[in-house]
Amino acid sequence: MKTKYLYLLLLTPLLVFAELNIEKVNDALTSIKSSKKLSYFSNDKSLLTKLKIKKTTSIKEADILLFPKKKSSKKIVIEDSYSKLKKNKNSIGAIYVKKGRTQIMFVEERLKKNGLSITNKRYRISECHLNPICFL
């Protein structure tokens, strides 16, 4: 019984302090292709300093918003959770941490609707995967 609590005590910090794998995020964001050069904006300034993408200092100049605090109906969004990706139809993808691992997914139909594509196939999912009825 005591060993259960010991394992729980040791695993808790790993799950709580897990951060995004910046290398993986850079790979995913640089694999998004468009006819024009894309620019990104995020409220998290520390995240933007680590990423190797074109950053902007204002929401108005940005093409894509990373993890926005407020809903923006006109901008393309990358969410910070799977549930937000399902709810927000303006979002093209989600990047989040689950069980200590960085999860990255982009919805292929939403990318096409916004004139975007992603070269890395492992990050692509179909809109159908967001709806549980699709699996029946």
mmCIF file with all atom_site columns, C-alpha atoms in Angstrom:
data_model
loop_
_atom_site.group_PDB
_atom_site.id
_atom_site.type_symbol
_atom_site.label_atom_id
_atom_site.label_alt_id
_atom_site.label_comp_id
_atom_site.label_asym_id
_atom_site.label_entity_id
_atom_site.label_seq_id
_atom_site.pdbx_PDB_ins_code
_atom_site.Cartn_x
_atom_site.Cartn_y
_atom_site.Cartn_z
_atom_site.occupancy
_atom_site.B_iso_or_equiv
_atom_site.pdbx_formal_charge
_atom_site.auth_seq_id
_atom_site.auth_comp_id
_atom_site.auth_asym_id
_atom_site.auth_atom_id
_atom_site.pdbx_PDB_model_num
ATOM 1   C CA . MET A 1 1   ? 0.000   0.000  0.000   1.00 0.00 ? 1   MET A CA 1
ATOM 2   C CA . LYS A 1 2   ? 2.812   2.396  0.848   1.00 0.00 ? 2   LYS A CA 1
ATOM 3   C CA . THR A 1 3   ? 4.487   1.755  -2.511  1.00 0.00 ? 3   THR A CA 1
ATOM 4   C CA . LYS A 1 4   ? 1.333   2.976  -4.311  1.00 0.00 ? 4   LYS A CA 1
ATOM 5   C CA . TYR A 1 5   ? 1.573   6.297  -2.545  1.00 0.00 ? 5   TYR A CA 1
ATOM 6   C CA . LEU A 1 6   ? 5.296   6.480  -3.221  1.00 0.00 ? 6   LEU A CA 1
ATOM 7   C CA . TYR A 1 7   ? 4.737   6.011  -6.966  1.00 0.00 ? 7   TYR A CA 1
ATOM 8   C CA . LEU A 1 8   ? 1.963   8.584  -6.941  1.00 0.00 ? 8   LEU A CA 1
ATOM 9   C CA . LEU A 1 9   ? 4.197   11.004 -5.079  1.00 0.00 ? 9   LEU A CA 1
ATOM 10  C CA . LEU A 1 10  ? 6.988   10.515 -7.634  1.00 0.00 ? 10  LEU A CA 1
ATOM 11  C CA . LEU A 1 11  ? 4.761   10.770 -10.724 1.00 0.00 ? 11  LEU A CA 1
ATOM 12  C CA . THR A 1 12  ? 2.796   13.855 -9.711  1.00 0.00 ? 12  THR A CA 1
ATOM 13  C CA . PRO A 1 13  ? 5.610   16.369 -10.389 1.00 0.00 ? 13  PRO A CA 1
ATOM 14  C CA . LEU A 1 14  ? 6.287   14.803 -13.779 1.00 0.00 ? 14  LEU A CA 1
ATOM 15  C CA . LEU A 1 15  ? 2.707   15.271 -14.901 1.00 0.00 ? 15  LEU A CA 1
ATOM 16  C CA . VAL A 1 16  ? 2.203   18.682 -13.326 1.00 0.00 ? 16  VAL A CA 1
ATOM 17  C CA . PHE A 1 17  ? 5.383   20.290 -14.643 1.00 0.00 ? 17  PHE A CA 1
ATOM 18  C CA . ALA A 1 18  ? 5.324   18.705 -18.096 1.00 0.00 ? 18  ALA A CA 1
ATOM 19  C CA . GLU A 1 19  ? 5.907   21.262 -20.827 1.00 0.00 ? 19  GLU A CA 1
ATOM 20  C CA . LEU A 1 20  ? 5.517   21.320 -24.576 1.00 0.00 ? 20  LEU A CA 1
ATOM 21  C CA . ASN A 1 21  ? 8.257   19.674 -26.589 1.00 0.00 ? 21  ASN A CA 1
ATOM 22  C CA . ILE A 1 22  ? 9.427   22.795 -28.421 1.00 0.00 ? 22  ILE A CA 1
ATOM 23  C CA . GLU A 1 23  ? 11.264  20.806 -31.109 1.00 0.00 ? 23  GLU A CA 1
ATOM 24  C CA . LYS A 1 24  ? 8.093   18.944 -31.978 1.00 0.00 ? 24  LYS A CA 1
ATOM 25  C CA . VAL A 1 25  ? 6.037   22.154 -31.972 1.00 0.00 ? 25  VAL A CA 1
ATOM 26  C CA . ASN A 1 26  ? 8.580   23.867 -34.252 1.00 0.00 ? 26  ASN A CA 1
ATOM 27  C CA . ASP A 1 27  ? 8.437   20.914 -36.632 1.00 0.00 ? 27  ASP A CA 1
ATOM 28  C CA . ALA A 1 28  ? 4.643   21.026 -36.747 1.00 0.00 ? 28  ALA A CA 1
ATOM 29  C CA . LEU A 1 29  ? 4.310   24.785 -37.199 1.00 0.00 ? 29  LEU A CA 1
ATOM 30  C CA . THR A 1 30  ? 6.992   24.995 -39.884 1.00 0.00 ? 30  THR A CA 1
ATOM 31  C CA . SER A 1 31  ? 5.296   22.183 -41.806 1.00 0.00 ? 31  SER A CA 1
ATOM 32  C CA . ILE A 1 32  ? 2.138   24.316 -42.266 1.00 0.00 ? 32  ILE A CA 1
ATOM 33  C CA . LYS A 1 33  ? 2.263   25.648 -45.804 1.00 0.00 ? 33  LYS A CA 1
ATOM 34  C CA . SER A 1 34  ? 0.424   28.500 -47.469 1.00 0.00 ? 34  SER A CA 1
ATOM 35  C CA . SER A 1 35  ? 0.732   30.587 -50.622 1.00 0.00 ? 35  SER A CA 1
ATOM 36  C CA . LYS A 1 36  ? 1.971   33.466 -48.431 1.00 0.00 ? 36  LYS A CA 1
ATOM 37  C CA . LYS A 1 37  ? 4.356   33.649 -45.488 1.00 0.00 ? 37  LYS A CA 1
ATOM 38  C CA . LEU A 1 38  ? 2.436   32.953 -42.279 1.00 0.00 ? 38  LEU A CA 1
ATOM 39  C CA . SER A 1 39  ? 2.883   34.952 -39.086 1.00 0.00 ? 39  SER A CA 1
ATOM 40  C CA . TYR A 1 40  ? 1.933   33.875 -35.579 1.00 0.00 ? 40  TYR A CA 1
ATOM 41  C CA . PHE A 1 41  ? 0.857   35.616 -32.386 1.00 0.00 ? 41  PHE A CA 1
ATOM 42  C CA . SER A 1 42  ? 0.628   34.276 -28.840 1.00 0.00 ? 42  SER A CA 1
ATOM 43  C CA . ASN A 1 43  ? -0.008  35.864 -25.468 1.00 0.00 ? 43  ASN A CA 1
ATOM 44  C CA . ASP A 1 44  ? 2.693   33.574 -24.087 1.00 0.00 ? 44  ASP A CA 1
ATOM 45  C CA . LYS A 1 45  ? 5.844   35.553 -24.941 1.00 0.00 ? 45  LYS A CA 1
ATOM 46  C CA . SER A 1 46  ? 8.166   32.879 -23.546 1.00 0.00 ? 46  SER A CA 1
ATOM 47  C CA . LEU A 1 47  ? 6.735   30.354 -26.013 1.00 0.00 ? 47  LEU A CA 1
ATOM 48  C CA . LEU A 1 48  ? 7.247   32.653 -28.980 1.00 0.00 ? 48  LEU A CA 1
ATOM 49  C CA . THR A 1 49  ? 10.892  33.289 -28.126 1.00 0.00 ? 49  THR A CA 1
ATOM 50  C CA . LYS A 1 50  ? 11.568  29.538 -28.344 1.00 0.00 ? 50  LYS A CA 1
ATOM 51  C CA . LEU A 1 51  ? 9.770   28.955 -31.655 1.00 0.00 ? 51  LEU A CA 1
ATOM 52  C CA . LYS A 1 52  ? 11.495  29.268 -35.040 1.00 0.00 ? 52  LYS A CA 1
ATOM 53  C CA . ILE A 1 53  ? 8.539   30.826 -36.840 1.00 0.00 ? 53  ILE A CA 1
ATOM 54  C CA . LYS A 1 54  ? 7.648   34.342 -37.957 1.00 0.00 ? 54  LYS A CA 1
ATOM 55  C CA . LYS A 1 55  ? 6.189   36.133 -34.938 1.00 0.00 ? 55  LYS A CA 1
ATOM 56  C CA . THR A 1 56  ? 4.194   39.335 -34.688 1.00 0.00 ? 56  THR A CA 1
ATOM 57  C CA . THR A 1 57  ? 3.612   41.673 -31.778 1.00 0.00 ? 57  THR A CA 1
ATOM 58  C CA . SER A 1 58  ? -0.059  42.345 -32.471 1.00 0.00 ? 58  SER A CA 1
ATOM 59  C CA . ILE A 1 59  ? -3.112  40.218 -33.105 1.00 0.00 ? 59  ILE A CA 1
ATOM 60  C CA . LYS A 1 60  ? -4.106  42.370 -36.101 1.00 0.00 ? 60  LYS A CA 1
ATOM 61  C CA . GLU A 1 61  ? -0.907  41.533 -38.009 1.00 0.00 ? 61  GLU A CA 1
ATOM 62  C CA . ALA A 1 62  ? -1.002  37.798 -37.249 1.00 0.00 ? 62  ALA A CA 1
ATOM 63  C CA . ASP A 1 63  ? -2.401  35.164 -39.590 1.00 0.00 ? 63  ASP A CA 1
ATOM 64  C CA . ILE A 1 64  ? -2.622  32.466 -36.910 1.00 0.00 ? 64  ILE A CA 1
ATOM 65  C CA . LEU A 1 65  ? -3.228  32.842 -33.176 1.00 0.00 ? 65  LEU A CA 1
ATOM 66  C CA . LEU A 1 66  ? -1.548  30.361 -30.826 1.00 0.00 ? 66  LEU A CA 1
ATOM 67  C CA . PHE A 1 67  ? -3.573  29.519 -27.706 1.00 0.00 ? 67  PHE A CA 1
ATOM 68  C CA . PRO A 1 68  ? -5.717  32.694 -27.605 1.00 0.00 ? 68  PRO A CA 1
ATOM 69  C CA . LYS A 1 69  ? -7.351  33.805 -24.374 1.00 0.00 ? 69  LYS A CA 1
ATOM 70  C CA . LYS A 1 70  ? -10.373 35.362 -26.111 1.00 0.00 ? 70  LYS A CA 1
ATOM 71  C CA . LYS A 1 71  ? -12.370 34.088 -29.064 1.00 0.00 ? 71  LYS A CA 1
ATOM 72  C CA . SER A 1 72  ? -11.554 35.803 -32.332 1.00 0.00 ? 72  SER A CA 1
ATOM 73  C CA . SER A 1 73  ? -14.045 35.053 -35.054 1.00 0.00 ? 73  SER A CA 1
ATOM 74  C CA . LYS A 1 74  ? -11.885 36.266 -37.945 1.00 0.00 ? 74  LYS A CA 1
ATOM 75  C CA . LYS A 1 75  ? -8.512  34.697 -37.186 1.00 0.00 ? 75  LYS A CA 1
ATOM 76  C CA . ILE A 1 76  ? -7.269  31.156 -37.632 1.00 0.00 ? 76  ILE A CA 1
ATOM 77  C CA . VAL A 1 77  ? -6.585  29.564 -34.251 1.00 0.00 ? 77  VAL A CA 1
ATOM 78  C CA . ILE A 1 78  ? -4.451  26.760 -32.864 1.00 0.00 ? 78  ILE A CA 1
ATOM 79  C CA . GLU A 1 79  ? -5.971  25.663 -29.550 1.00 0.00 ? 79  GLU A CA 1
ATOM 80  C CA . ASP A 1 80  ? -4.305  24.395 -26.377 1.00 0.00 ? 80  ASP A CA 1
ATOM 81  C CA . SER A 1 81  ? -6.669  21.451 -25.768 1.00 0.00 ? 81  SER A CA 1
ATOM 82  C CA . TYR A 1 82  ? -8.524  18.746 -27.647 1.00 0.00 ? 82  TYR A CA 1
ATOM 83  C CA . SER A 1 83  ? -11.899 19.847 -26.261 1.00 0.00 ? 83  SER A CA 1
ATOM 84  C CA . LYS A 1 84  ? -11.397 23.423 -27.503 1.00 0.00 ? 84  LYS A CA 1
ATOM 85  C CA . LEU A 1 85  ? -10.464 22.054 -30.942 1.00 0.00 ? 85  LEU A CA 1
ATOM 86  C CA . LYS A 1 86  ? -13.770 20.179 -31.071 1.00 0.00 ? 86  LYS A CA 1
ATOM 87  C CA . LYS A 1 87  ? -15.808 23.228 -29.981 1.00 0.00 ? 87  LYS A CA 1
ATOM 88  C CA . ASN A 1 88  ? -14.162 26.006 -32.012 1.00 0.00 ? 88  ASN A CA 1
ATOM 89  C CA . LYS A 1 89  ? -14.751 25.588 -35.752 1.00 0.00 ? 89  LYS A CA 1
ATOM 90  C CA . ASN A 1 90  ? -12.252 28.409 -36.521 1.00 0.00 ? 90  ASN A CA 1
ATOM 91  C CA . SER A 1 91  ? -9.435  26.378 -35.047 1.00 0.00 ? 91  SER A CA 1
ATOM 92  C CA . ILE A 1 92  ? -7.276  24.372 -37.433 1.00 0.00 ? 92  ILE A CA 1
ATOM 93  C CA . GLY A 1 93  ? -5.507  22.315 -34.810 1.00 0.00 ? 93  GLY A CA 1
ATOM 94  C CA . ALA A 1 94  ? -4.454  21.741 -31.245 1.00 0.00 ? 94  ALA A CA 1
ATOM 95  C CA . ILE A 1 95  ? -1.119  21.503 -29.453 1.00 0.00 ? 95  ILE A CA 1
ATOM 96  C CA . TYR A 1 96  ? -1.272  20.354 -25.847 1.00 0.00 ? 96  TYR A CA 1
ATOM 97  C CA . VAL A 1 97  ? 0.361   18.116 -23.243 1.00 0.00 ? 97  VAL A CA 1
ATOM 98  C CA . LYS A 1 98  ? -1.340  14.859 -22.250 1.00 0.00 ? 98  LYS A CA 1
ATOM 99  C CA . LYS A 1 99  ? 0.254   12.430 -19.803 1.00 0.00 ? 99  LYS A CA 1
ATOM 100 C CA . GLY A 1 100 ? 3.542   14.289 -20.074 1.00 0.00 ? 100 GLY A CA 1
ATOM 101 C CA . ARG A 1 101 ? 3.703   14.106 -23.892 1.00 0.00 ? 101 ARG A CA 1
ATOM 102 C CA . THR A 1 102 ? 3.174   16.804 -26.459 1.00 0.00 ? 102 THR A CA 1
ATOM 103 C CA . GLN A 1 103 ? 0.124   16.062 -28.613 1.00 0.00 ? 103 GLN A CA 1
ATOM 104 C CA . ILE A 1 104 ? -0.182  17.801 -31.974 1.00 0.00 ? 104 ILE A CA 1
ATOM 105 C CA . MET A 1 105 ? -3.071  17.488 -34.395 1.00 0.00 ? 105 MET A CA 1
ATOM 106 C CA . PHE A 1 106 ? -4.388  19.480 -37.322 1.00 0.00 ? 106 PHE A CA 1
ATOM 107 C CA . VAL A 1 107 ? -7.773  18.938 -38.965 1.00 0.00 ? 107 VAL A CA 1
ATOM 108 C CA . GLU A 1 108 ? -7.240  18.410 -42.690 1.00 0.00 ? 108 GLU A CA 1
ATOM 109 C CA . GLU A 1 109 ? -10.615 19.808 -43.819 1.00 0.00 ? 109 GLU A CA 1
ATOM 110 C CA . ARG A 1 110 ? -10.184 22.974 -41.756 1.00 0.00 ? 110 ARG A CA 1
ATOM 111 C CA . LEU A 1 111 ? -6.694  23.500 -43.154 1.00 0.00 ? 111 LEU A CA 1
ATOM 112 C CA . LYS A 1 112 ? -8.001  23.227 -46.723 1.00 0.00 ? 112 LYS A CA 1
ATOM 113 C CA . LYS A 1 113 ? -10.892 25.594 -45.967 1.00 0.00 ? 113 LYS A CA 1
ATOM 114 C CA . ASN A 1 114 ? -8.348  28.236 -44.884 1.00 0.00 ? 114 ASN A CA 1
ATOM 115 C CA . GLY A 1 115 ? -6.033  27.658 -47.861 1.00 0.00 ? 115 GLY A CA 1
ATOM 116 C CA . LEU A 1 116 ? -3.410  25.837 -45.812 1.00 0.00 ? 116 LEU A CA 1
ATOM 117 C CA . SER A 1 117 ? -1.799  22.424 -45.934 1.00 0.00 ? 117 SER A CA 1
ATOM 118 C CA . ILE A 1 118 ? 0.545   20.474 -43.711 1.00 0.00 ? 118 ILE A CA 1
ATOM 119 C CA . THR A 1 119 ? 3.425   18.468 -45.101 1.00 0.00 ? 119 THR A CA 1
ATOM 120 C CA . ASN A 1 120 ? 3.938   16.241 -42.068 1.00 0.00 ? 120 ASN A CA 1
ATOM 121 C CA . LYS A 1 121 ? 1.301   13.482 -42.285 1.00 0.00 ? 121 LYS A CA 1
ATOM 122 C CA . ARG A 1 122 ? 1.574   12.325 -38.680 1.00 0.00 ? 122 ARG A CA 1
ATOM 123 C CA . TYR A 1 123 ? -0.051  15.541 -37.433 1.00 0.00 ? 123 TYR A CA 1
ATOM 124 C CA . ARG A 1 124 ? -3.085  15.291 -39.752 1.00 0.00 ? 124 ARG A CA 1
ATOM 125 C CA . ILE A 1 125 ? -6.482  14.047 -38.675 1.00 0.00 ? 125 ILE A CA 1
ATOM 126 C CA . SER A 1 126 ? -9.853  14.071 -40.386 1.00 0.00 ? 126 SER A CA 1
ATOM 127 C CA . GLU A 1 127 ? -12.805 16.106 -39.120 1.00 0.00 ? 127 GLU A CA 1
ATOM 128 C CA . CYS A 1 128 ? -14.493 12.751 -38.673 1.00 0.00 ? 128 CYS A CA 1
ATOM 129 C CA . HIS A 1 129 ? -12.100 11.880 -35.812 1.00 0.00 ? 129 HIS A CA 1
ATOM 130 C CA . LEU A 1 130 ? -13.557 14.704 -33.729 1.00 0.00 ? 130 LEU A CA 1
ATOM 131 C CA . ASN A 1 131 ? -17.051 13.207 -33.851 1.00 0.00 ? 131 ASN A CA 1
ATOM 132 C CA . PRO A 1 132 ? -17.626 9.921  -31.976 1.00 0.00 ? 132 PRO A CA 1
ATOM 133 C CA . ILE A 1 133 ? -20.592 9.016  -34.210 1.00 0.00 ? 133 ILE A CA 1
ATOM 134 C CA . CYS A 1 134 ? -18.189 8.740  -37.135 1.00 0.00 ? 134 CYS A CA 1
ATOM 135 C CA . PHE A 1 135 ? -16.685 5.564  -35.701 1.00 0.00 ? 135 PHE A CA 1
ATOM 136 C CA . LEU A 1 136 ? -20.018 3.682  -35.771 1.00 0.00 ? 136 LEU A CA 1
#
